């Protein structure tokens, strides 16, 4: 090690799902939407003044999109923070809200970016085990008679990832009410797929921050737009932190695309219904093949094969150009996380599983 390296910050980075660029693959590994974004999104980009969109800096306040989100959800002024994908929003939220020496808390099986942000920002954290059914127990977050150690904040993905299991709005309310002196972040990346949003709770709880993304249900992972909704005080603090790092983070064309997506509600709802139908079928087909499947409120299923090792199945599917996700943790290694694709893509998956199981 060189002397200068002693002053280098060393972190263990988050490992994102692979993004192979070939066309002839079936990509069920990062929960993207199998359907295209609304035609209105494509048209809005095509009709944009590309010279301005490229040559000029984007709007640092994301005013037009902020307004569209406010109107869509019926919010008050100053309740919306827009970021470069919800990973950016969450990262800014961690930096803004978790400035305490007490550990923040989140489940031990959840979005694996949370511990990475905590480490890079020097935020102490404690992981709270999910139960044997991979459920988050709200009692472990101070609800009811549960033992409650002081914490510096709470983060819950609801529905959770990679399990797909959702808490009810009532349970989220209980967690928020049990933790009035810290910020509670609820990451609702998948809530459009049948989860119950915490949005109605915002009215009475200024310490609640809800984080959403355009990457999944709105089929715009490549545009990198996410947002947070919270009290004006909390959103104001996040904007101050964000503007202390980088002013012009959201590309003009992405903002334009996001506004157009919100304007096409009918298309949005129809594609969610498509995914939910295919999800129901996928659960049945996997169960037929001996998988145990956790109850999903998302656009993916977390499923454990019974007759073959999950890691091996993951490899075999990869060899057939079907990409799913396998997390090698103690509690997760029995499972595969499988994104819901089109019906045709899922049929190819089932056929591949049959072929693989036949040889083992
Ligand atoms: C996909 C995902 C995100 C991040 O999505 P962005 O593309 O950065 O908006 C955040 N949280 C969870 C739980 C996710 O699955």
mmCIF file of C-alpha atoms and ligand atoms in Angstrom:
data_model
loop_
_atom_site.group_PDB
_atom_site.id
_atom_site.type_symbol
_atom_site.label_atom_id
_atom_site.label_comp_id
_atom_site.label_asym_id
_atom_site.label_seq_id
_atom_site.Cartn_x
_atom_site.Cartn_y
_atom_site.Cartn_z
ATOM 1 C CA UNK A 1 0.000 0.000 0.000
ATOM 2 C CA UNK A 2 1.308 3.439 -0.891
ATOM 3 C CA UNK A 3 1.431 6.166 1.725
ATOM 4 C CA UNK A 4 -1.202 8.233 -0.096
ATOM 5 C CA UNK A 5 -3.596 5.333 -0.001
ATOM 6 C CA UNK A 6 -3.885 5.601 3.773
ATOM 7 C CA UNK A 7 -6.150 8.588 3.224
ATOM 8 C CA UNK A 8 -8.334 6.929 0.663
ATOM 9 C CA UNK A 9 -11.880 6.047 1.708
ATOM 10 C CA UNK A 10 -12.354 2.308 1.314
ATOM 11 C CA UNK A 11 -15.821 0.959 0.798
ATOM 12 C CA UNK A 12 -17.365 -2.277 -0.265
ATOM 13 C CA UNK A 13 -19.681 -1.228 -3.072
ATOM 14 C CA UNK A 14 -23.209 -2.328 -3.828
ATOM 15 C CA UNK A 15 -23.269 -4.946 -6.569
ATOM 16 C CA UNK A 16 -25.990 -4.119 -9.086
ATOM 17 C CA UNK A 17 -27.695 -6.808 -11.174
ATOM 18 C CA UNK A 18 -25.909 -7.576 -14.436
ATOM 19 C CA UNK A 19 -26.967 -5.522 -17.469
ATOM 20 C CA UNK A 20 -25.975 -7.698 -20.433
ATOM 21 C CA UNK A 21 -26.395 -5.794 -23.687
ATOM 22 C CA UNK A 22 -27.212 -8.687 -26.037
ATOM 23 C CA UNK A 23 -30.711 -8.705 -27.514
ATOM 24 C CA UNK A 24 -31.349 -12.450 -27.487
ATOM 25 C CA UNK A 25 -31.573 -12.840 -23.724
ATOM 26 C CA UNK A 26 -34.457 -13.040 -21.284
ATOM 27 C CA UNK A 27 -33.775 -10.488 -18.606
ATOM 28 C CA UNK A 28 -35.602 -11.186 -15.358
ATOM 29 C CA UNK A 29 -32.883 -10.016 -12.988
ATOM 30 C CA UNK A 30 -33.411 -6.322 -12.157
ATOM 31 C CA UNK A 31 -37.184 -5.872 -11.999
ATOM 32 C CA UNK A 32 -37.456 -3.701 -15.071
ATOM 33 C CA UNK A 33 -40.826 -3.446 -16.770
ATOM 34 C CA UNK A 34 -41.219 -5.919 -19.666
ATOM 35 C CA UNK A 35 -43.456 -3.411 -21.473
ATOM 36 C CA UNK A 36 -42.346 -0.161 -23.083
ATOM 37 C CA UNK A 37 -43.151 3.203 -21.536
ATOM 38 C CA UNK A 38 -46.244 5.001 -22.783
ATOM 39 C CA UNK A 39 -46.147 6.143 -26.412
ATOM 40 C CA UNK A 40 -46.663 9.626 -24.970
ATOM 41 C CA UNK A 41 -43.264 9.346 -23.328
ATOM 42 C CA UNK A 42 -41.597 8.412 -26.611
ATOM 43 C CA UNK A 43 -43.453 11.191 -28.446
ATOM 44 C CA UNK A 44 -42.525 13.788 -25.841
ATOM 45 C CA UNK A 45 -38.834 12.945 -26.238
ATOM 46 C CA UNK A 46 -39.068 12.944 -30.064
ATOM 47 C CA UNK A 47 -40.811 16.315 -30.022
ATOM 48 C CA UNK A 48 -38.298 17.861 -27.625
ATOM 49 C CA UNK A 49 -35.990 20.642 -28.725
ATOM 50 C CA UNK A 50 -32.886 18.459 -28.696
ATOM 51 C CA UNK A 51 -30.523 21.370 -29.143
ATOM 52 C CA UNK A 52 -31.751 22.998 -25.937
ATOM 53 C CA UNK A 53 -32.030 19.672 -24.142
ATOM 54 C CA UNK A 54 -28.360 18.908 -24.841
ATOM 55 C CA UNK A 55 -26.683 22.304 -24.878
ATOM 56 C CA UNK A 56 -28.314 23.891 -21.858
ATOM 57 C CA UNK A 57 -28.247 22.895 -18.215
ATOM 58 C CA UNK A 58 -31.464 21.288 -16.996
ATOM 59 C CA UNK A 59 -33.860 22.935 -14.540
ATOM 60 C CA UNK A 60 -32.230 22.425 -11.106
ATOM 61 C CA UNK A 61 -35.654 22.641 -9.416
ATOM 62 C CA UNK A 62 -37.351 20.121 -11.760
ATOM 63 C CA UNK A 63 -40.274 22.508 -11.517
ATOM 64 C CA UNK A 64 -42.522 20.999 -14.174
ATOM 65 C CA UNK A 65 -42.167 17.422 -12.912
ATOM 66 C CA UNK A 66 -42.497 18.485 -9.287
ATOM 67 C CA UNK A 67 -45.756 20.189 -10.179
ATOM 68 C CA UNK A 68 -47.034 17.154 -12.103
ATOM 69 C CA UNK A 69 -46.264 14.852 -9.150
ATOM 70 C CA UNK A 70 -47.925 17.261 -6.703
ATOM 71 C CA UNK A 71 -51.085 17.366 -8.780
ATOM 72 C CA UNK A 72 -51.152 13.637 -9.385
ATOM 73 C CA UNK A 73 -50.994 12.813 -5.679
ATOM 74 C CA UNK A 74 -52.951 15.831 -4.455
ATOM 75 C CA UNK A 75 -50.109 17.225 -2.348
ATOM 76 C CA UNK A 76 -49.390 20.613 -0.861
ATOM 77 C CA UNK A 77 -46.581 22.806 -2.108
ATOM 78 C CA UNK A 78 -42.983 21.919 -1.285
ATOM 79 C CA UNK A 79 -43.688 18.263 -0.563
ATOM 80 C CA UNK A 80 -41.820 16.757 -3.503
ATOM 81 C CA UNK A 81 -38.111 16.093 -3.977
ATOM 82 C CA UNK A 82 -36.969 14.844 -7.397
ATOM 83 C CA UNK A 83 -33.733 12.895 -7.797
ATOM 84 C CA UNK A 84 -31.710 10.931 -10.329
ATOM 85 C CA UNK A 85 -33.459 7.619 -9.733
ATOM 86 C CA UNK A 86 -34.608 6.627 -6.271
ATOM 87 C CA UNK A 87 -31.108 5.375 -5.466
ATOM 88 C CA UNK A 88 -30.050 9.011 -5.614
ATOM 89 C CA UNK A 89 -33.109 10.074 -3.610
ATOM 90 C CA UNK A 90 -32.412 7.444 -0.940
ATOM 91 C CA UNK A 91 -28.743 8.343 -0.797
ATOM 92 C CA UNK A 92 -29.598 12.034 -0.253
ATOM 93 C CA UNK A 93 -32.238 11.009 2.303
ATOM 94 C CA UNK A 94 -29.688 8.945 4.277
ATOM 95 C CA UNK A 95 -27.242 11.837 4.228
ATOM 96 C CA UNK A 96 -29.906 14.353 5.267
ATOM 97 C CA UNK A 97 -31.970 12.438 7.796
ATOM 98 C CA UNK A 98 -29.553 10.092 9.526
ATOM 99 C CA UNK A 99 -27.165 12.427 11.293
ATOM 100 C CA UNK A 100 -27.239 10.784 14.729
ATOM 101 C CA UNK A 101 -24.768 8.605 16.674
ATOM 102 C CA UNK A 102 -27.525 6.126 17.346
ATOM 103 C CA UNK A 103 -27.832 3.296 14.822
ATOM 104 C CA UNK A 104 -30.469 3.448 12.143
ATOM 105 C CA UNK A 105 -32.456 0.238 11.800
ATOM 106 C CA UNK A 106 -33.688 -1.800 8.842
ATOM 107 C CA UNK A 107 -34.478 -5.490 8.195
ATOM 108 C CA UNK A 108 -31.617 -7.934 7.641
ATOM 109 C CA UNK A 109 -33.278 -9.059 4.430
ATOM 110 C CA UNK A 110 -34.013 -5.951 2.387
ATOM 111 C CA UNK A 111 -32.590 -3.752 -0.360
ATOM 112 C CA UNK A 112 -28.864 -4.392 -0.051
ATOM 113 C CA UNK A 113 -27.998 -0.786 -0.858
ATOM 114 C CA UNK A 114 -29.063 0.402 2.639
ATOM 115 C CA UNK A 115 -26.014 -0.922 4.507
ATOM 116 C CA UNK A 116 -23.780 0.359 1.707
ATOM 117 C CA UNK A 117 -25.036 3.956 2.055
ATOM 118 C CA UNK A 118 -24.813 3.690 5.839
ATOM 119 C CA UNK A 119 -21.172 2.638 5.575
ATOM 120 C CA UNK A 120 -20.100 5.189 3.009
ATOM 121 C CA UNK A 121 -21.690 8.005 5.027
ATOM 122 C CA UNK A 122 -20.435 6.661 8.379
ATOM 123 C CA UNK A 123 -23.959 6.099 9.717
ATOM 124 C CA UNK A 124 -24.119 3.392 12.398
ATOM 125 C CA UNK A 125 -26.772 0.781 11.664
ATOM 126 C CA UNK A 126 -28.416 -2.294 13.106
ATOM 127 C CA UNK A 127 -30.092 -4.978 11.009
ATOM 128 C CA UNK A 128 -33.241 -6.457 12.509
ATOM 129 C CA UNK A 129 -33.916 -10.099 11.566
ATOM 130 C CA UNK A 130 -37.038 -10.863 9.557
ATOM 131 C CA UNK A 131 -39.062 -13.774 10.946
ATOM 132 C CA UNK A 132 -39.027 -17.372 9.675
ATOM 133 C CA UNK A 133 -41.568 -16.474 7.008
ATOM 134 C CA UNK A 134 -39.216 -13.663 5.828
ATOM 135 C CA UNK A 135 -41.652 -11.081 7.222
ATOM 136 C CA UNK A 136 -40.780 -7.784 8.833
ATOM 137 C CA UNK A 137 -42.180 -7.844 12.391
ATOM 138 C CA UNK A 138 -43.299 -4.343 13.340
ATOM 139 C CA UNK A 139 -42.948 -5.312 17.042
ATOM 140 C CA UNK A 140 -39.194 -5.221 16.443
ATOM 141 C CA UNK A 141 -39.516 -1.541 15.494
ATOM 142 C CA UNK A 142 -41.025 -0.437 18.790
ATOM 143 C CA UNK A 143 -44.654 -1.240 18.071
ATOM 144 C CA UNK A 144 -46.788 -2.493 20.979
ATOM 145 C CA UNK A 145 -45.010 -4.151 23.889
ATOM 146 C CA UNK A 146 -41.922 -4.792 21.776
ATOM 147 C CA UNK A 147 -38.550 -3.920 23.260
ATOM 148 C CA UNK A 148 -37.371 -0.668 21.747
ATOM 149 C CA UNK A 149 -33.766 0.372 21.779
ATOM 150 C CA UNK A 150 -33.111 3.978 20.801
ATOM 151 C CA UNK A 151 -32.400 4.374 17.095
ATOM 152 C CA UNK A 152 -31.287 7.115 14.734
ATOM 153 C CA UNK A 153 -33.924 6.403 12.107
ATOM 154 C CA UNK A 154 -35.829 3.635 10.345
ATOM 155 C CA UNK A 155 -35.784 2.442 6.728
ATOM 156 C CA UNK A 156 -38.339 0.006 5.418
ATOM 157 C CA UNK A 157 -38.879 -1.041 1.832
ATOM 158 C CA UNK A 158 -42.612 -1.632 1.469
ATOM 159 C CA UNK A 159 -43.279 -3.934 -0.299
ATOM 160 C CA UNK A 160 -39.934 -5.339 0.785
ATOM 161 C CA UNK A 161 -37.286 -6.468 -1.676
ATOM 162 C CA UNK A 162 -36.185 -9.105 -2.458
ATOM 163 C CA UNK A 163 -38.960 -10.891 -0.555
ATOM 164 C CA UNK A 164 -41.872 -9.090 -2.271
ATOM 165 C CA UNK A 165 -43.845 -9.141 0.997
ATOM 166 C CA UNK A 166 -45.816 -6.021 1.954
ATOM 167 C CA UNK A 167 -46.774 -4.555 5.308
ATOM 168 C CA UNK A 168 -50.228 -2.992 5.592
ATOM 169 C CA UNK A 169 -50.652 0.767 5.851
ATOM 170 C CA UNK A 170 -51.733 0.235 9.443
ATOM 171 C CA UNK A 171 -48.473 -1.513 10.263
ATOM 172 C CA UNK A 172 -46.450 1.303 8.674
ATOM 173 C CA UNK A 173 -48.495 3.790 10.699
ATOM 174 C CA UNK A 174 -47.643 1.882 13.879
ATOM 175 C CA UNK A 175 -43.935 2.014 13.040
ATOM 176 C CA UNK A 176 -44.116 5.749 12.317
ATOM 177 C CA UNK A 177 -46.004 6.414 15.552
ATOM 178 C CA UNK A 178 -43.572 4.285 17.562
ATOM 179 C CA UNK A 179 -40.657 6.355 16.209
ATOM 180 C CA UNK A 180 -41.788 9.987 16.408
ATOM 181 C CA UNK A 181 -38.324 11.416 17.153
ATOM 182 C CA UNK A 182 -36.540 10.099 14.057
ATOM 183 C CA UNK A 183 -37.207 9.999 10.333
ATOM 184 C CA UNK A 184 -38.917 6.902 8.986
ATOM 185 C CA UNK A 185 -38.139 6.286 5.317
ATOM 186 C CA UNK A 186 -40.547 4.049 3.431
ATOM 187 C CA UNK A 187 -39.095 2.933 0.098
ATOM 188 C CA UNK A 188 -42.139 2.304 -2.111
ATOM 189 C CA UNK A 189 -40.291 1.264 -5.272
ATOM 190 C CA UNK A 190 -42.880 -1.482 -5.913
ATOM 191 C CA UNK A 191 -46.013 -0.116 -4.286
ATOM 192 C CA UNK A 192 -47.870 0.281 -7.603
ATOM 193 C CA UNK A 193 -47.997 -3.522 -7.853
ATOM 194 C CA UNK A 194 -50.654 -3.997 -5.156
ATOM 195 C CA UNK A 195 -48.926 -2.631 -2.064
ATOM 196 C CA UNK A 196 -50.691 -0.127 0.220
ATOM 197 C CA UNK A 197 -49.012 3.261 0.045
ATOM 198 C CA UNK A 198 -48.211 5.238 3.184
ATOM 199 C CA UNK A 199 -49.176 8.463 1.360
ATOM 200 C CA UNK A 200 -52.348 9.103 3.435
ATOM 201 C CA UNK A 201 -50.188 9.064 6.590
ATOM 202 C CA UNK A 202 -48.166 12.085 5.497
ATOM 203 C CA UNK A 203 -50.855 14.472 6.622
ATOM 204 C CA UNK A 204 -50.250 13.785 10.311
ATOM 205 C CA UNK A 205 -46.620 12.697 10.322
ATOM 206 C CA UNK A 206 -43.898 15.149 9.410
ATOM 207 C CA UNK A 207 -41.134 12.605 10.088
ATOM 208 C CA UNK A 208 -42.324 10.217 7.348
ATOM 209 C CA UNK A 209 -40.524 10.185 3.994
ATOM 210 C CA UNK A 210 -41.898 8.155 1.091
ATOM 211 C CA UNK A 211 -39.564 7.296 -1.785
ATOM 212 C CA UNK A 212 -40.799 6.319 -5.260
ATOM 213 C CA UNK A 213 -39.273 5.581 -8.641
ATOM 214 C CA UNK A 214 -40.099 5.758 -12.341
ATOM 215 C CA UNK A 215 -37.834 2.763 -12.982
ATOM 216 C CA UNK A 216 -40.229 -0.105 -12.368
ATOM 217 C CA UNK A 217 -43.970 0.473 -12.829
ATOM 218 C CA UNK A 218 -43.359 3.379 -15.246
ATOM 219 C CA UNK A 219 -40.854 1.450 -17.387
ATOM 220 C CA UNK A 220 -38.239 4.203 -17.269
ATOM 221 C CA UNK A 221 -35.192 2.692 -15.529
ATOM 222 C CA UNK A 222 -32.955 4.235 -18.189
ATOM 223 C CA UNK A 223 -34.254 7.750 -17.547
ATOM 224 C CA UNK A 224 -33.100 7.697 -13.884
ATOM 225 C CA UNK A 225 -35.933 9.571 -12.216
ATOM 226 C CA UNK A 226 -37.081 8.996 -8.643
ATOM 227 C CA UNK A 227 -38.741 11.182 -6.068
ATOM 228 C CA UNK A 228 -39.533 11.557 -2.407
ATOM 229 C CA UNK A 229 -42.685 12.895 -0.791
ATOM 230 C CA UNK A 230 -42.705 14.260 2.723
ATOM 231 C CA UNK A 231 -43.341 17.282 4.864
ATOM 232 C CA UNK A 232 -42.107 20.640 3.554
ATOM 233 C CA UNK A 233 -39.547 20.773 6.412
ATOM 234 C CA UNK A 234 -38.082 17.399 5.525
ATOM 235 C CA UNK A 235 -38.112 18.028 1.767
ATOM 236 C CA UNK A 236 -36.541 21.451 2.320
ATOM 237 C CA UNK A 237 -33.681 19.865 4.265
ATOM 238 C CA UNK A 238 -33.145 17.290 1.501
ATOM 239 C CA UNK A 239 -33.067 19.971 -1.162
ATOM 240 C CA UNK A 240 -30.434 21.878 0.815
ATOM 241 C CA UNK A 241 -28.229 18.794 1.038
ATOM 242 C CA UNK A 242 -28.771 17.862 -2.618
ATOM 243 C CA UNK A 243 -27.943 21.401 -3.739
ATOM 244 C CA UNK A 244 -24.740 21.219 -1.700
ATOM 245 C CA UNK A 245 -23.478 18.347 -3.818
ATOM 246 C CA UNK A 246 -24.619 18.807 -7.407
ATOM 247 C CA UNK A 247 -27.126 21.283 -8.835
ATOM 248 C CA UNK A 248 -28.011 19.859 -12.227
ATOM 249 C CA UNK A 249 -28.577 16.158 -11.757
ATOM 250 C CA UNK A 250 -31.745 15.362 -13.709
ATOM 251 C CA UNK A 251 -31.325 15.431 -17.493
ATOM 252 C CA UNK A 252 -33.872 17.566 -19.355
ATOM 253 C CA UNK A 253 -35.070 14.671 -21.523
ATOM 254 C CA UNK A 254 -35.651 12.490 -18.476
ATOM 255 C CA UNK A 255 -37.740 15.189 -16.815
ATOM 256 C CA UNK A 256 -39.760 15.620 -20.007
ATOM 257 C CA UNK A 257 -40.298 11.864 -20.233
ATOM 258 C CA UNK A 258 -41.446 11.643 -16.601
ATOM 259 C CA UNK A 259 -44.034 14.405 -17.039
ATOM 260 C CA UNK A 260 -45.416 12.628 -20.110
ATOM 261 C CA UNK A 261 -45.627 9.326 -18.242
ATOM 262 C CA UNK A 262 -47.760 10.843 -15.486
ATOM 263 C CA UNK A 263 -50.117 12.205 -18.130
ATOM 264 C CA UNK A 264 -50.971 8.721 -19.431
ATOM 265 C CA UNK A 265 -52.792 7.112 -16.512
ATOM 266 C CA UNK A 266 -54.761 4.651 -18.616
ATOM 267 C CA UNK A 267 -51.678 3.073 -20.154
ATOM 268 C CA UNK A 268 -49.944 2.972 -16.774
ATOM 269 C CA UNK A 269 -52.841 1.081 -15.142
ATOM 270 C CA UNK A 270 -53.216 -1.332 -18.056
ATOM 271 C CA UNK A 271 -49.560 -2.397 -17.971
ATOM 272 C CA UNK A 272 -49.706 -2.914 -14.202
ATOM 273 C CA UNK A 273 -52.730 -5.185 -14.725
ATOM 274 C CA UNK A 274 -50.780 -7.132 -17.356
ATOM 275 C CA UNK A 275 -47.939 -7.730 -14.925
ATOM 276 C CA UNK A 276 -50.315 -8.747 -12.124
ATOM 277 C CA UNK A 277 -51.995 -11.315 -14.392
ATOM 278 C CA UNK A 278 -48.670 -12.795 -15.390
ATOM 279 C CA UNK A 279 -47.549 -12.767 -11.764
ATOM 280 C CA UNK A 280 -50.559 -14.854 -10.717
ATOM 281 C CA UNK A 281 -49.803 -17.349 -13.471
ATOM 282 C CA UNK A 282 -46.105 -17.437 -12.607
ATOM 283 C CA UNK A 283 -46.839 -18.260 -8.970
ATOM 284 C CA UNK A 284 -49.028 -21.191 -10.054
ATOM 285 C CA UNK A 285 -46.512 -22.496 -12.580
ATOM 286 C CA UNK A 286 -43.636 -22.307 -10.101
ATOM 287 C CA UNK A 287 -45.651 -24.022 -7.375
ATOM 288 C CA UNK A 288 -46.492 -26.797 -9.836
ATOM 289 C CA UNK A 289 -42.774 -27.305 -10.222
ATOM 290 C CA UNK A 290 -42.222 -27.645 -6.485
ATOM 291 C CA UNK A 291 -41.111 -24.088 -5.705
ATOM 292 C CA UNK A 292 -42.218 -22.403 -2.536
ATOM 293 C CA UNK A 293 -43.142 -18.849 -3.445
ATOM 294 C CA UNK A 294 -43.400 -15.966 -0.979
ATOM 295 C CA UNK A 295 -46.575 -13.866 -1.318
ATOM 296 C CA UNK A 296 -45.632 -11.091 -3.756
ATOM 297 C CA UNK A 297 -46.990 -7.542 -3.853
ATOM 298 C CA UNK A 298 -44.404 -6.567 -6.473
ATOM 299 C CA UNK A 299 -43.382 -7.204 -10.083
ATOM 300 C CA UNK A 300 -41.138 -10.086 -9.043
ATOM 301 C CA UNK A 301 -41.425 -13.292 -7.064
ATOM 302 C CA UNK A 302 -39.015 -14.674 -4.483
ATOM 303 C CA UNK A 303 -39.169 -18.404 -4.974
ATOM 304 C CA UNK A 304 -37.255 -21.359 -3.564
ATOM 305 C CA UNK A 305 -36.893 -24.462 -5.744
ATOM 306 C CA UNK A 306 -37.272 -27.738 -3.838
ATOM 307 C CA UNK A 307 -35.562 -30.286 -6.062
ATOM 308 C CA UNK A 308 -32.481 -28.343 -7.107
ATOM 309 C CA UNK A 309 -30.100 -25.957 -5.409
ATOM 310 C CA UNK A 310 -31.060 -22.352 -6.154
ATOM 311 C CA UNK A 311 -27.489 -21.344 -6.973
ATOM 312 C CA UNK A 312 -27.176 -24.193 -9.434
ATOM 313 C CA UNK A 313 -30.509 -23.365 -11.056
ATOM 314 C CA UNK A 314 -29.370 -19.752 -11.357
ATOM 315 C CA UNK A 315 -26.228 -20.878 -13.207
ATOM 316 C CA UNK A 316 -28.112 -23.244 -15.468
ATOM 317 C CA UNK A 317 -30.667 -20.588 -16.390
ATOM 318 C CA UNK A 318 -27.825 -18.155 -17.106
ATOM 319 C CA UNK A 319 -26.277 -20.713 -19.472
ATOM 320 C CA UNK A 320 -29.606 -20.643 -21.339
ATOM 321 C CA UNK A 321 -29.506 -16.837 -21.439
ATOM 322 C CA UNK A 322 -32.236 -16.456 -18.868
ATOM 323 C CA UNK A 323 -31.070 -14.031 -16.226
ATOM 324 C CA UNK A 324 -32.604 -14.038 -12.740
ATOM 325 C CA UNK A 325 -31.086 -12.913 -9.436
ATOM 326 C CA UNK A 326 -29.568 -15.046 -6.691
ATOM 327 C CA UNK A 327 -28.485 -13.489 -3.377
ATOM 328 C CA UNK A 328 -25.965 -15.634 -1.575
ATOM 329 C CA UNK A 329 -26.879 -14.601 1.994
ATOM 330 C CA UNK A 330 -27.641 -17.118 4.745
ATOM 331 C CA UNK A 331 -31.390 -16.421 4.613
ATOM 332 C CA UNK A 332 -31.690 -15.728 0.887
ATOM 333 C CA UNK A 333 -29.558 -18.374 -0.794
ATOM 334 C CA UNK A 334 -32.401 -20.901 -1.114
ATOM 335 C CA UNK A 335 -34.342 -18.448 -3.284
ATOM 336 C CA UNK A 336 -34.256 -16.922 -6.720
ATOM 337 C CA UNK A 337 -35.668 -13.479 -7.335
ATOM 338 C CA UNK A 338 -37.493 -13.625 -10.645
ATOM 339 C CA UNK A 339 -38.832 -10.507 -12.325
ATOM 340 C CA UNK A 340 -42.247 -10.862 -13.954
ATOM 341 C CA UNK A 341 -41.681 -10.577 -17.709
ATOM 342 C CA UNK A 342 -44.134 -10.998 -20.562
ATOM 343 C CA UNK A 343 -46.150 -14.215 -20.728
ATOM 344 C CA UNK A 344 -43.862 -15.423 -23.489
ATOM 345 C CA UNK A 345 -40.750 -14.764 -21.462
ATOM 346 C CA UNK A 346 -42.215 -16.612 -18.491
ATOM 347 C CA UNK A 347 -43.117 -19.572 -20.723
ATOM 348 C CA UNK A 348 -39.479 -19.766 -21.798
ATOM 349 C CA UNK A 349 -38.473 -19.684 -18.152
ATOM 350 C CA UNK A 350 -40.841 -22.544 -17.244
ATOM 351 C CA UNK A 351 -39.614 -24.610 -20.199
ATOM 352 C CA UNK A 352 -35.994 -24.021 -19.198
ATOM 353 C CA UNK A 353 -36.727 -24.991 -15.594
ATOM 354 C CA UNK A 354 -38.386 -28.215 -16.800
ATOM 355 C CA UNK A 355 -35.399 -29.031 -18.980
ATOM 356 C CA UNK A 356 -32.907 -28.338 -16.201
ATOM 357 C CA UNK A 357 -34.825 -30.311 -13.569
ATOM 358 C CA UNK A 358 -35.027 -33.194 -15.986
ATOM 359 C CA UNK A 359 -31.234 -33.497 -16.076
ATOM 360 C CA UNK A 360 -30.750 -33.384 -12.274
HETATM 361 C C1 LIG B 1 -35.101 -0.690 -7.913
HETATM 362 C C2 LIG B 1 -35.091 -0.212 -6.495
HETATM 363 C C3 LIG B 1 -34.678 1.078 -6.147
HETATM 364 C C4 LIG B 1 -33.939 1.993 -7.077
HETATM 365 O O1 LIG B 1 -34.479 2.301 -8.222
HETATM 366 P P1 LIG B 1 -33.963 3.487 -9.125
HETATM 367 O O2 LIG B 1 -33.825 2.883 -10.456
HETATM 368 O O3 LIG B 1 -32.667 4.023 -8.577
HETATM 369 O O4 LIG B 1 -35.047 4.490 -9.021
HETATM 370 C C5 LIG B 1 -34.821 1.477 -4.848
HETATM 371 N N1 LIG B 1 -35.309 0.670 -3.905
HETATM 372 C C6 LIG B 1 -35.681 -0.581 -4.187
HETATM 373 C C7 LIG B 1 -36.210 -1.443 -3.095
HETATM 374 C C8 LIG B 1 -35.570 -1.062 -5.488
HETATM 375 O O5 LIG B 1 -35.878 -2.325 -5.755
#
